[in-house]
């Protein structure tokens, strides 16, 4: 039997779960079992857990469906546990170094206790000093093991579930589990403390709790706040049955209603419309039920605290909602002042935008933008095309920079960025779709839907993960403003579980992940041989030639494009007489100019569709560009040219070691690159095996129907269960190459 069972629910935190698990596995005290609780065996968190379980037998993953919530996940872990003491750790928190050693030593001194409370740090997600809110509460407790009556302030209500260790047999004997619903820590903690016969405290930090940028879900507006009253009633009812001492009952009552009044007095937590709480407004109904609970459970002789909280106690005891509402009005005024929204620069533009914001949303208007207005491209263009087919009632407007209007296909309505119509459609649109971000001054209106489509799978560090890389951070600008834009997102697209986890880390927010694939990649499964031949002819690829697409990425420390130091004409000569190169520079260097050709090198940087260029290519050579993840859908050869990998990795930051898990052969010099093509290794069996593993990981959700899934879910509002499932990789047939090769699948 292990000394400790550490239970880690992972719902919604797969991006940081590895840090939580590793903080346990690297503890100096090793007598424990680690139970990560995942939604299903094939969810992103399960992959992280399985990787640890494969390396360490102390890791035993368990599964709890998402509808069971946090309480269900914790209870599932507790049922699977065999340790003497249970610890609960959130999936984005960590154990402090030496934490288990300190717990074991403390328990050795106190002897067996039902619950051992300890300190925890609340660490700001970005910057600032950590707080230790449990320290004052634990400071007054006796030094050794003690009976609860000697420390009545320790009611369990004010401490989260992950700020204590619980004796497993004690929980089982008293039938103590996490109650259903929200605010489950209140119900569990209060019942545990009420039933405990012997306690102890450890006055040192055991858990480091990462405060989420978007704040606790429990503090968000909604009808879930009714659950707080359910938990309060549960705790107070069970405490009454246990006949606690007067001091414990009064303290428990005071702490429970401190939490209740904090919600009742908050101007934004309770919705103003009638839903979920019974008759009348939710705020009034919450107050009335809280007042009834107050009257039913108030201990004889209880004296309310002083100050404004005492005033709230008295108003609640009297059921004086009108006066309580007037008191809450002051908080609402302060909240409204803090909620002032930014507006675009320029007095006339601000006035125009404000005027349009006062008009109703246009329920049938969709605004699209790609690459900061470069034109009709990428995921927004693919979604737009599918919406014209599946949702013809919707009116679409594409946003473009001045001068890019000519790049739009016939019949695509547009607005020029910065113009009067631009601000009008941004203010009125129900749906806003972008693969980057809309302007700083764009307001997220209630009822509007923002879809972030992204424009690649992340190898390089993104978002706030860039902050520790000075060259990149300097070019990124304000991370605070970046995250303000993230707060507008309602949905975020992902083409594989790796991306889902990295987006969660890089762009912390409250949006919903849509693991539907990238719509722009649909064409890799829907294009025909005729389409491939047409594109090759348009690009000027000679009949019978082997077209090698060379697509290097941008270097943040460089100011221009230099083809990565490769002499492409020399490469063609050395690689084979039938080889031509399709040169596609990063879009930062695309100024929309005409394509050109020099010898056997065809510059396709100005071609508006990277998908067309990929269809035309028989093989891809890239360094660290995300184009490799998209091109892998075609199941055609990929070669990585990594002449400056160490510099790129240290300067830009990466999420995984590309050279250890490449999509094909890796070349470090021009000579190696030419040899790989000259001797056919680029299309050999080993290359095929690398590509197969790469596709399994990174082509997970791209199956040719991503755009349809997005349109149905986001623009047509169909429920998730009605959306077509992703076709397994083995069942997909990519577009045929001009030069047939042996497939890896």
XYZ file of C-alpha atoms in Angstrom:
745
model
C 0.000 0.000 0.000
C 1.587 3.314 -1.036
C 1.848 6.131 1.470
C 0.123 8.647 -0.836
C -2.307 8.517 -3.749
C -2.157 11.714 -5.804
C -5.300 12.210 -7.906
C -5.053 14.658 -10.816
C -8.230 15.477 -12.802
C -7.174 16.728 -16.224
C -10.369 18.123 -17.772
C -9.546 21.209 -19.842
C -5.878 21.482 -18.846
C -4.078 19.077 -21.175
C -1.649 21.802 -22.215
C -0.122 22.007 -18.710
C -0.860 18.508 -17.441
C 2.693 17.333 -18.134
C 4.037 19.884 -15.655
C 1.623 18.716 -12.960
C 2.476 15.035 -13.430
C 6.205 15.659 -13.632
C 6.119 17.674 -10.403
C 4.895 14.490 -8.701
C 7.179 12.047 -10.484
C 10.294 14.077 -9.634
C 9.564 14.146 -5.881
C 12.395 12.886 -3.674
C 9.859 10.782 -1.709
C 8.869 7.885 -3.931
C 6.225 5.882 -2.042
C 3.169 7.053 -3.957
C 0.807 6.250 -6.795
C -0.194 8.883 -9.330
C -3.712 8.711 -10.764
C -4.367 11.135 -13.638
C -8.093 11.135 -14.426
C -8.871 11.755 -18.100
C -12.110 12.069 -20.051
C -11.525 9.138 -22.414
C -8.567 6.936 -23.397
C -8.164 8.883 -26.659
C -8.331 12.475 -25.382
C -5.229 14.742 -25.399
C -4.741 14.416 -21.633
C -4.756 10.624 -21.951
C -1.817 10.825 -24.358
C 0.166 12.831 -21.807
C -0.763 10.398 -19.024
C -0.018 7.308 -21.107
C 3.457 8.598 -21.918
C 4.212 8.875 -18.185
C 2.632 5.508 -17.430
C 4.863 3.867 -20.034
C 7.924 5.163 -18.185
C 6.798 4.786 -14.569
C 4.690 1.986 -13.089
C 3.470 4.297 -10.309
C 1.269 6.092 -12.858
C -2.184 4.523 -13.193
C -4.539 6.551 -15.419
C -8.288 6.441 -14.780
C -11.201 7.735 -16.838
C -14.263 9.805 -16.010
C -16.656 11.207 -18.647
C -16.773 15.008 -18.987
C -20.432 15.129 -17.963
C -19.385 13.855 -14.504
C -17.476 17.098 -13.994
C -14.681 17.787 -11.553
C -16.409 15.999 -8.677
C -16.908 12.857 -10.757
C -13.263 12.847 -11.832
C -12.044 13.207 -8.256
C -14.392 10.494 -7.010
C -13.249 8.169 -9.787
C -9.642 8.717 -8.741
C -10.488 8.184 -5.072
C -12.197 4.864 -5.825
C -9.132 3.673 -7.730
C -6.717 4.784 -5.004
C -4.978 2.365 -2.646
C -2.773 4.789 -0.697
C -3.028 5.564 3.010
C -3.587 9.260 2.282
C -5.240 10.940 -0.687
C -4.086 14.209 -2.233
C -5.964 16.035 -4.967
C -4.064 18.162 -7.458
C -5.578 20.230 -10.243
C -4.191 19.404 -13.678
C -2.502 22.788 -14.080
C -1.024 22.940 -10.557
C 2.244 21.496 -9.266
C 3.621 19.938 -6.117
C 6.409 21.981 -4.566
C 9.821 20.237 -4.533
C 10.132 18.105 -1.399
C 6.392 18.316 -0.706
C 5.804 14.596 -0.173
C 8.880 14.296 2.049
C 7.539 17.128 4.215
C 4.077 15.522 4.396
C 5.480 12.148 5.351
C 7.692 13.669 8.042
C 4.803 15.644 9.487
C 2.542 12.594 9.617
C 5.303 10.611 11.299
C 5.343 13.209 14.091
C 1.577 13.636 14.474
C 0.595 10.020 14.056
C -2.558 9.005 12.194
C -4.947 11.901 11.498
C -8.121 12.091 9.447
C -7.068 15.239 7.626
C -3.784 17.137 7.396
C -4.194 20.711 6.187
C -1.233 22.475 4.576
C -0.334 25.776 2.972
C -0.468 26.498 -0.746
C 0.744 29.245 -3.029
C -1.539 31.017 -5.460
C 0.790 31.917 -8.304
C -0.234 34.658 -10.747
C -0.399 33.247 -14.250
C 1.804 36.011 -15.655
C 3.670 38.140 -13.131
C 3.465 39.230 -9.506
C 4.224 37.772 -6.117
C 2.634 34.468 -5.060
C 0.102 34.623 -2.229
C -0.297 32.135 0.616
C -3.952 32.516 1.692
C -3.974 29.431 3.931
C -1.109 30.597 6.164
C -3.171 32.940 8.418
C -5.860 30.305 8.856
C -3.384 27.587 9.845
C -1.249 29.849 12.037
C -3.595 29.592 15.007
C -3.895 25.793 14.991
C -2.182 23.671 17.683
C 1.297 22.354 16.916
C 0.539 18.633 17.167
C -2.470 16.500 16.293
C -5.650 17.949 17.765
C -9.400 17.504 18.054
C -11.440 19.840 15.829
C -13.055 21.572 18.812
C -9.681 23.096 19.720
C -9.443 24.858 16.337
C -13.007 25.853 15.352
C -11.759 28.187 12.559
C -10.712 25.132 10.519
C -14.120 24.356 9.069
C -12.766 23.170 5.708
C -14.984 25.668 3.868
C -12.236 28.205 3.222
C -9.643 25.722 1.950
C -9.645 24.095 -1.506
C -9.603 20.325 -1.772
C -5.954 20.394 -2.902
C -4.833 22.070 0.352
C -5.094 18.930 2.486
C -4.225 15.245 2.680
C -7.095 12.913 3.616
C -6.925 9.487 5.256
C -8.514 7.197 2.709
C -10.154 4.826 5.219
C -11.676 7.772 7.093
C -13.342 9.035 3.903
C -14.652 5.563 3.083
C -16.016 4.923 6.605
C -17.986 8.180 6.579
C -19.074 7.933 2.942
C -17.375 11.219 2.138
C -17.169 11.960 -1.573
C -17.285 15.096 -3.656
C -20.901 16.173 -4.167
C -22.205 16.814 -7.662
C -22.374 20.263 -9.163
C -20.248 23.361 -8.855
C -18.571 24.663 -5.677
C -17.878 21.063 -4.776
C -14.895 22.037 -2.583
C -17.269 23.832 -0.216
C -19.476 20.777 0.206
C -16.614 18.310 0.486
C -14.372 20.429 2.709
C -17.142 21.336 5.112
C -18.352 17.748 5.499
C -14.819 16.387 5.967
C -13.998 18.865 8.733
C -17.338 18.261 10.443
C -16.807 14.473 10.491
C -13.091 14.465 11.368
C -12.051 13.375 14.835
C -8.344 14.185 14.613
C -6.573 16.885 12.574
C -3.132 18.364 12.059
C -1.563 21.147 10.008
C 1.686 21.552 8.068
C 2.877 25.155 7.928
C 4.740 24.938 4.650
C 3.734 25.167 0.993
C 2.852 21.830 -0.611
C 0.892 22.877 -3.715
C 1.579 25.711 -6.124
C -1.736 26.682 -7.634
C -1.587 28.477 -10.975
C -4.260 31.161 -11.094
C -5.840 30.908 -14.527
C -5.687 34.063 -16.584
C -9.412 34.060 -17.233
C -10.064 33.492 -13.542
C -11.981 30.705 -11.865
C -14.883 29.302 -13.840
C -16.903 29.548 -10.637
C -16.665 33.344 -10.741
C -18.139 33.608 -14.228
C -21.771 34.717 -14.675
C -24.375 31.974 -14.868
C -27.027 29.935 -13.162
C -24.415 27.550 -11.761
C -24.220 29.815 -8.688
C -27.394 28.115 -7.461
C -25.129 25.120 -6.719
C -23.411 27.159 -4.007
C -26.657 27.194 -2.064
C -27.006 23.435 -2.571
C -23.526 22.909 -1.110
C -24.245 25.287 1.766
C -27.452 23.454 2.639
C -25.687 20.080 2.454
C -22.896 21.149 4.805
C -25.127 22.905 7.333
C -27.655 20.061 7.416
C -25.009 17.380 8.028
C -23.262 19.557 10.603
C -26.541 19.938 12.507
C -26.953 16.166 12.593
C -23.455 15.739 14.040
C -24.273 18.037 16.978
C -21.076 20.081 16.748
C -20.040 22.401 19.533
C -21.480 25.927 19.536
C -18.136 27.443 18.538
C -17.763 25.137 15.548
C -21.367 25.597 14.398
C -21.140 29.397 14.603
C -17.832 29.522 12.749
C -19.052 27.130 10.072
C -22.229 29.175 9.614
C -20.260 32.417 9.340
C -17.791 31.043 6.786
C -20.477 29.410 4.646
C -22.475 32.605 4.444
C -19.389 34.677 3.767
C -19.124 32.695 0.512
C -22.860 33.017 -0.175
C -22.878 36.779 0.384
C -19.794 37.248 -1.766
C -21.789 35.837 -4.676
C -25.033 37.614 -3.827
C -23.254 40.981 -3.640
C -21.245 40.563 -6.823
C -22.805 42.597 -9.655
C -21.917 40.196 -12.459
C -22.027 36.652 -11.121
C -25.785 36.275 -11.091
C -27.633 36.821 -14.395
C -30.340 39.452 -14.465
C -32.777 37.523 -16.696
C -35.147 34.812 -15.498
C -33.511 31.436 -15.904
C -32.445 28.589 -13.701
C -33.332 29.860 -10.216
C -37.098 29.654 -10.111
C -39.643 32.471 -10.156
C -38.511 36.082 -10.446
C -35.071 37.297 -11.402
C -32.136 34.959 -10.639
C -30.626 37.551 -8.311
C -33.819 37.910 -6.293
C -34.402 34.142 -6.237
C -30.831 33.496 -5.057
C -31.263 36.052 -2.272
C -34.611 34.641 -1.153
C -33.333 31.074 -0.979
C -30.191 32.214 0.833
C -32.365 34.126 3.308
C -34.435 30.999 3.980
C -31.277 28.945 4.574
C -29.981 31.654 6.875
C -33.122 31.509 8.983
C -33.216 27.717 9.064
C -29.605 27.180 10.124
C -28.647 30.263 12.111
C -27.218 29.094 15.439
C -28.857 30.447 18.560
C -27.002 33.493 19.796
C -25.052 34.003 16.541
C -23.742 37.552 16.225
C -22.995 38.851 12.703
C -19.507 40.198 12.001
C -18.837 43.923 11.900
C -18.452 46.242 8.928
C -20.164 46.008 5.555
C -20.291 42.207 5.742
C -22.300 42.497 8.942
C -24.737 44.819 7.165
C -25.209 42.192 4.466
C -25.825 39.532 7.162
C -28.566 41.651 8.711
C -30.237 42.385 5.387
C -30.151 38.679 4.506
C -31.630 37.763 7.900
C -34.497 40.216 7.316
C -35.043 39.142 3.708
C -34.630 42.803 2.700
C -33.814 42.332 -0.950
C -34.625 45.893 -2.044
C -32.096 47.336 0.389
C -29.563 44.663 -0.479
C -29.994 45.468 -4.169
C -29.347 49.145 -3.474
C -26.154 48.221 -1.654
C -25.101 46.022 -4.561
C -25.685 48.924 -6.970
C -22.485 50.583 -5.823
C -20.510 47.491 -6.796
C -22.261 47.426 -10.161
C -21.242 51.023 -10.844
C -17.601 50.238 -10.080
C -17.746 47.158 -12.286
C -19.212 49.157 -15.162
C -16.451 51.743 -14.899
C -13.833 49.025 -15.118
C -15.538 47.541 -18.172
C -14.914 50.545 -20.420
C -14.112 49.284 -23.905
C -11.411 50.536 -26.271
C -12.306 52.248 -29.521
C -10.392 52.900 -32.727
C -8.269 56.004 -33.001
C -9.596 59.154 -34.614
C -12.605 61.107 -33.383
C -14.757 60.625 -36.488
C -13.988 56.914 -36.646
C -14.761 56.479 -32.939
C -18.078 58.238 -33.278
C -18.990 56.198 -36.356
C -18.026 52.911 -34.691
C -19.932 53.765 -31.512
C -23.011 54.573 -33.552
C -22.888 51.195 -35.317
C -22.324 49.390 -32.012
C -25.664 50.740 -30.809
C -27.431 49.130 -33.754
C -28.638 45.507 -33.518
C -26.378 42.692 -34.619
C -26.976 41.497 -38.162
C -27.747 37.817 -37.505
C -26.904 36.858 -41.099
C -23.635 38.778 -41.516
C -20.262 37.002 -41.475
C -16.976 38.922 -41.613
C -13.828 37.090 -42.744
C -10.181 38.107 -42.659
C -6.960 36.216 -43.460
C -3.344 37.156 -42.745
C -4.186 40.682 -41.596
C -6.038 41.425 -44.842
C -3.696 39.960 -47.436
C -6.615 38.588 -49.410
C -8.796 35.536 -49.996
C -6.750 32.736 -48.439
C -6.275 30.016 -45.864
C -8.962 28.677 -43.508
C -11.250 31.736 -43.706
C -11.458 31.394 -47.500
C -12.224 27.667 -47.274
C -14.940 28.283 -44.678
C -16.376 31.105 -46.801
C -16.593 28.829 -49.850
C -18.340 26.077 -47.907
C -20.733 28.568 -46.260
C -21.878 29.754 -49.694
C -22.849 26.133 -50.366
C -24.371 25.116 -47.017
C -25.612 28.453 -45.672
C -26.553 30.617 -48.676
C -28.745 32.825 -46.482
C -25.637 34.257 -44.819
C -24.074 37.401 -46.244
C -20.267 37.397 -46.216
C -17.765 40.253 -46.283
C -14.008 39.687 -46.677
C -11.677 42.287 -45.171
C -8.645 43.235 -47.268
C -5.854 45.780 -47.186
C -5.972 48.640 -49.695
C -4.764 47.335 -53.046
C -5.694 43.711 -52.349
C -9.224 43.964 -53.697
C -8.051 42.542 -57.033
C -7.033 39.275 -55.374
C -10.621 38.368 -54.474
C -12.538 35.867 -56.598
C -15.515 37.204 -58.562
C -18.622 37.714 -56.478
C -16.870 37.981 -53.077
C -18.084 41.068 -51.228
C -15.328 42.980 -49.449
C -14.482 45.948 -47.225
C -11.146 47.755 -47.158
C -9.434 47.734 -43.755
C -9.659 51.118 -42.047
C -12.536 52.408 -44.149
C -15.980 53.440 -42.958
C -17.587 50.220 -44.152
C -14.889 48.181 -42.422
C -15.896 49.526 -39.007
C -19.565 49.167 -39.836
C -19.434 45.447 -40.667
C -17.169 44.753 -37.675
C -19.713 46.409 -35.399
C -22.758 44.697 -36.917
C -21.590 41.158 -37.769
C -22.927 38.212 -35.815
C -19.966 36.052 -36.912
C -16.306 37.072 -37.207
C -13.783 34.618 -38.665
C -10.014 35.220 -38.722
C -6.793 33.231 -38.939
C -4.909 35.947 -37.042
C -6.647 38.618 -34.937
C -8.924 41.527 -35.571
C -7.801 45.088 -34.800
C -7.133 46.185 -31.232
C -10.207 48.397 -31.035
C -12.747 45.781 -32.137
C -15.335 45.230 -29.424
C -16.652 41.755 -28.595
C -20.387 42.376 -28.561
C -22.749 40.169 -26.541
C -24.241 37.627 -28.925
C -21.453 37.837 -31.491
C -19.398 34.741 -32.305
C -15.650 34.951 -32.943
C -13.944 31.998 -34.617
C -10.140 31.819 -34.552
C -9.028 29.412 -37.277
C -5.223 29.642 -36.775
C -2.959 29.202 -39.796
C -0.670 26.315 -38.973
C 0.400 23.623 -36.550
C 2.853 25.050 -34.008
C 6.430 23.825 -34.042
C 7.779 27.192 -32.906
C 6.669 28.817 -29.656
C 3.551 30.944 -29.937
C 1.598 33.485 -27.894
C 2.678 33.976 -24.297
C 5.154 31.106 -24.638
C 7.276 33.547 -26.661
C 7.834 35.786 -23.655
C 11.130 34.152 -22.633
C 12.673 34.563 -26.102
C 13.841 38.199 -26.281
C 14.116 38.530 -30.061
C 10.591 37.235 -30.590
C 9.079 38.977 -27.567
C 10.380 42.342 -28.753
C 8.620 41.907 -32.090
C 5.390 40.598 -30.552
C 4.548 43.725 -28.601
C 2.263 43.762 -25.584
C 1.296 40.307 -24.401
C -1.470 41.916 -22.367
C -3.018 43.336 -25.529
C -2.561 40.001 -27.285
C -4.533 38.260 -24.558
C -7.180 40.950 -24.703
C -7.714 39.864 -28.293
C -7.769 36.212 -27.244
C -10.617 37.044 -24.863
C -12.798 37.739 -27.895
C -12.503 34.168 -29.182
C -15.485 31.852 -28.785
C -14.026 28.974 -30.833
C -10.497 27.980 -31.772
C -9.724 25.482 -34.546
C -7.255 22.645 -34.178
C -5.977 20.096 -36.683
C -4.403 17.701 -34.158
C -4.198 17.141 -30.425
C -0.679 18.533 -30.284
C -2.090 21.848 -31.501
C -4.959 21.749 -29.013
C -2.519 21.439 -26.131
C -0.151 24.113 -27.412
C -2.941 26.610 -28.140
C -4.209 26.111 -24.608
C -0.774 27.046 -23.270
C 0.059 29.812 -25.726
C -3.339 31.534 -25.743
C -4.975 30.977 -22.339
C -8.662 31.838 -22.582
C -12.187 30.560 -22.131
C -12.868 29.638 -25.772
C -13.974 26.196 -26.976
C -11.545 24.041 -28.954
C -12.938 22.643 -32.208
C -10.878 19.602 -33.164
C -12.300 19.588 -36.683
C -9.155 19.931 -38.825
C -8.115 22.864 -40.993
C -10.610 23.723 -43.753
C -7.801 24.860 -46.061
C -6.490 21.277 -46.031
C -9.754 19.798 -47.315
C -8.515 20.183 -50.885
C -5.737 17.679 -50.241
C -8.430 14.989 -50.139
C -10.910 16.397 -52.645
C -8.611 17.440 -55.512
C -8.359 15.182 -58.566
C -5.549 14.290 -60.946
C -6.957 16.861 -63.353
C -6.706 19.541 -60.664
C -3.059 18.648 -60.047
C -2.260 18.781 -63.778
C -4.040 22.136 -64.139
C -2.108 23.755 -61.287
C 1.227 22.429 -62.555
C 0.506 23.886 -65.967
C -0.451 27.253 -64.438
C 2.792 27.363 -62.484
C 4.874 26.391 -65.483
C 6.118 23.016 -64.255
C 7.567 21.136 -67.263
C 5.888 17.898 -68.289
C 7.554 14.937 -66.580
C 9.621 17.074 -64.181
C 9.989 16.334 -60.470
C 8.736 19.512 -58.795
C 10.355 20.136 -55.409
C 8.622 22.787 -53.327
C 11.142 24.749 -51.265
C 9.320 26.664 -48.503
C 11.570 27.991 -45.722
C 10.173 29.838 -42.726
C 10.869 33.315 -41.432
C 13.823 33.967 -39.110
C 12.985 36.549 -36.476
C 16.574 37.750 -36.383
C 16.729 38.396 -40.151
C 15.297 41.389 -42.019
C 14.837 39.827 -45.457
C 14.497 36.593 -47.359
C 17.689 34.863 -48.414
C 16.493 31.358 -49.417
C 18.086 29.941 -46.299
C 21.556 30.169 -47.812
C 20.761 27.582 -50.474
C 21.910 27.987 -54.073
C 18.763 26.574 -55.650
C 20.149 26.371 -59.186
C 23.131 24.420 -57.871
C 20.748 22.150 -55.966
C 18.800 21.385 -59.150
C 21.996 20.508 -61.015
C 23.205 18.230 -58.227
C 19.818 16.622 -57.447
C 18.992 15.374 -60.938
C 18.305 16.554 -64.445
C 14.517 16.327 -64.079
C 14.321 18.384 -60.830
C 12.814 21.860 -60.760
C 12.279 23.969 -57.647
C 9.078 25.803 -56.743
C 10.338 28.567 -54.455
C 7.786 29.845 -51.952
C 9.082 32.352 -49.446
C 7.286 33.006 -46.148
C 4.202 35.197 -46.571
C 6.006 38.030 -44.775
C 7.993 38.456 -48.000
C 5.029 38.180 -50.378
C 4.245 41.556 -51.861
C 1.795 40.180 -54.381
C 4.155 40.536 -57.324
C 4.158 38.404 -60.441
C 5.826 35.014 -60.375
C 9.114 34.643 -62.175
C 11.402 31.912 -63.385
C 15.170 31.730 -63.390
C 16.515 28.595 -64.996
C 15.048 25.651 -63.143
C 13.752 27.743 -60.214
C 10.122 28.912 -60.397
C 9.231 31.610 -57.862
C 5.686 30.891 -56.645
C 5.786 33.214 -53.630
C 3.176 35.486 -55.183
C 0.731 32.677 -55.947
C -2.286 33.265 -53.764
C -2.949 29.642 -52.824
C -0.332 27.701 -50.915
C -2.644 24.699 -51.237
C -2.377 24.830 -55.047
C 1.402 25.015 -54.823
C 1.470 21.976 -52.536
C -0.773 20.019 -54.907
C 1.661 20.757 -57.747
C 4.739 19.580 -55.836
C 6.069 16.036 -55.905
C 8.109 16.619 -52.748
C 8.629 19.293 -50.113
C 11.849 20.707 -48.731
C 11.431 22.966 -45.729
C 13.246 23.898 -42.595
C 10.860 24.641 -39.711
C 7.810 25.956 -41.568
C 4.365 24.747 -40.523
C 3.707 23.958 -44.179
C 5.193 20.516 -43.482
C 2.204 19.588 -41.302
C -0.258 20.529 -44.035
C 1.740 18.952 -46.848
C 1.939 15.686 -44.897
C -1.752 15.195 -45.668
C -0.746 14.507 -49.280
C 1.489 11.631 -48.153
C 4.269 12.817 -50.441
C 7.976 12.980 -49.535
C 9.191 15.655 -47.133
C 12.832 16.540 -46.483
C 13.931 18.794 -43.632
C 16.817 21.149 -44.390
C 18.022 22.160 -40.915
C 21.320 23.957 -41.358
C 20.696 26.300 -38.388
C 18.472 24.184 -36.112
C 20.407 24.966 -32.939
C 20.197 28.718 -33.539
C 16.512 28.551 -34.419
C 15.667 26.388 -31.403
C 17.476 28.662 -28.950
C 16.325 31.938 -30.493
C 12.733 31.143 -31.511
C 11.864 28.304 -29.158
C 10.166 25.066 -30.247
C 7.582 22.687 -28.810
C 9.301 19.459 -29.814
C 12.580 18.245 -31.282
C 11.922 18.146 -35.018
C 15.202 16.396 -35.754
C 14.248 13.539 -33.412
C 10.740 13.188 -34.891
C 11.050 14.359 -38.515
C 8.580 13.802 -41.362
C 11.384 12.492 -43.564
C 15.161 12.631 -44.080
C 17.091 15.488 -42.477
C 19.881 17.360 -44.288
C 22.278 19.747 -42.546
C 24.281 20.908 -45.601
C 23.476 21.655 -49.259
C 25.517 18.606 -50.279
C 23.474 16.295 -48.039
C 20.247 17.739 -49.400
C 21.258 17.162 -53.032
C 22.436 13.627 -52.259
C 19.094 12.707 -50.639
C 17.357 13.510 -53.928
C 20.049 12.180 -56.212
C 20.097 8.710 -54.636
C 16.301 8.550 -54.145
C 16.418 8.459 -50.324
C 13.806 11.228 -50.183
C 11.211 8.716 -51.452
C 12.644 5.524 -49.960
C 11.280 3.104 -47.384
C 12.857 4.874 -44.402
C 11.425 8.195 -45.542
C 8.020 6.570 -45.871
C 8.211 5.190 -42.313
C 9.098 8.587 -40.866
C 6.260 10.178 -42.796
C 3.740 7.610 -41.612
C 4.529 8.305 -37.962
C 4.429 12.052 -38.581
C 1.048 11.826 -40.300
C -0.368 9.711 -37.495
C 0.448 12.473 -35.030
C -0.175 15.636 -37.003
C -2.803 14.829 -39.659
C -5.248 13.626 -37.047
C -8.362 15.662 -37.892
C -7.777 16.684 -41.528
C -9.959 14.419 -43.658
C -11.510 16.676 -46.327
C -14.601 17.675 -44.329
C -13.242 20.259 -41.898
C -14.966 23.221 -43.565
C -18.303 21.430 -43.463
C -17.909 20.688 -39.761
C -17.053 24.314 -38.996
C -19.962 25.752 -40.991
C -22.471 23.398 -39.428
C -21.233 23.886 -35.869
C -20.435 27.625 -35.834
C -22.512 29.278 -38.549
C -25.542 26.983 -38.534
C -25.478 26.241 -34.808
C -25.819 22.469 -35.090
C -25.071 20.572 -31.849
C -21.685 18.845 -31.477
C -23.247 15.383 -31.593
C -24.694 16.129 -35.050
C -21.299 16.959 -36.566
C -19.739 14.342 -38.857
C -16.948 12.387 -37.134
C -13.416 12.499 -38.493
C -12.542 9.733 -40.952
C -9.632 7.629 -39.646
C -6.309 8.197 -41.379
C -6.289 4.746 -42.949
C -9.618 5.460 -44.625
C -8.537 8.657 -46.393
C -7.292 8.937 -49.983
C -5.096 11.991 -50.653
C -5.042 13.776 -53.988
C -2.836 11.911 -56.492
C 0.663 13.172 -57.193
C 1.830 13.865 -60.724
C 4.648 11.371 -60.112
C 3.091 8.376 -58.280
C 5.010 7.146 -55.228
C 4.529 4.295 -52.776
C 2.162 5.458 -50.053
C 3.053 5.236 -46.368
C -0.508 4.225 -45.443
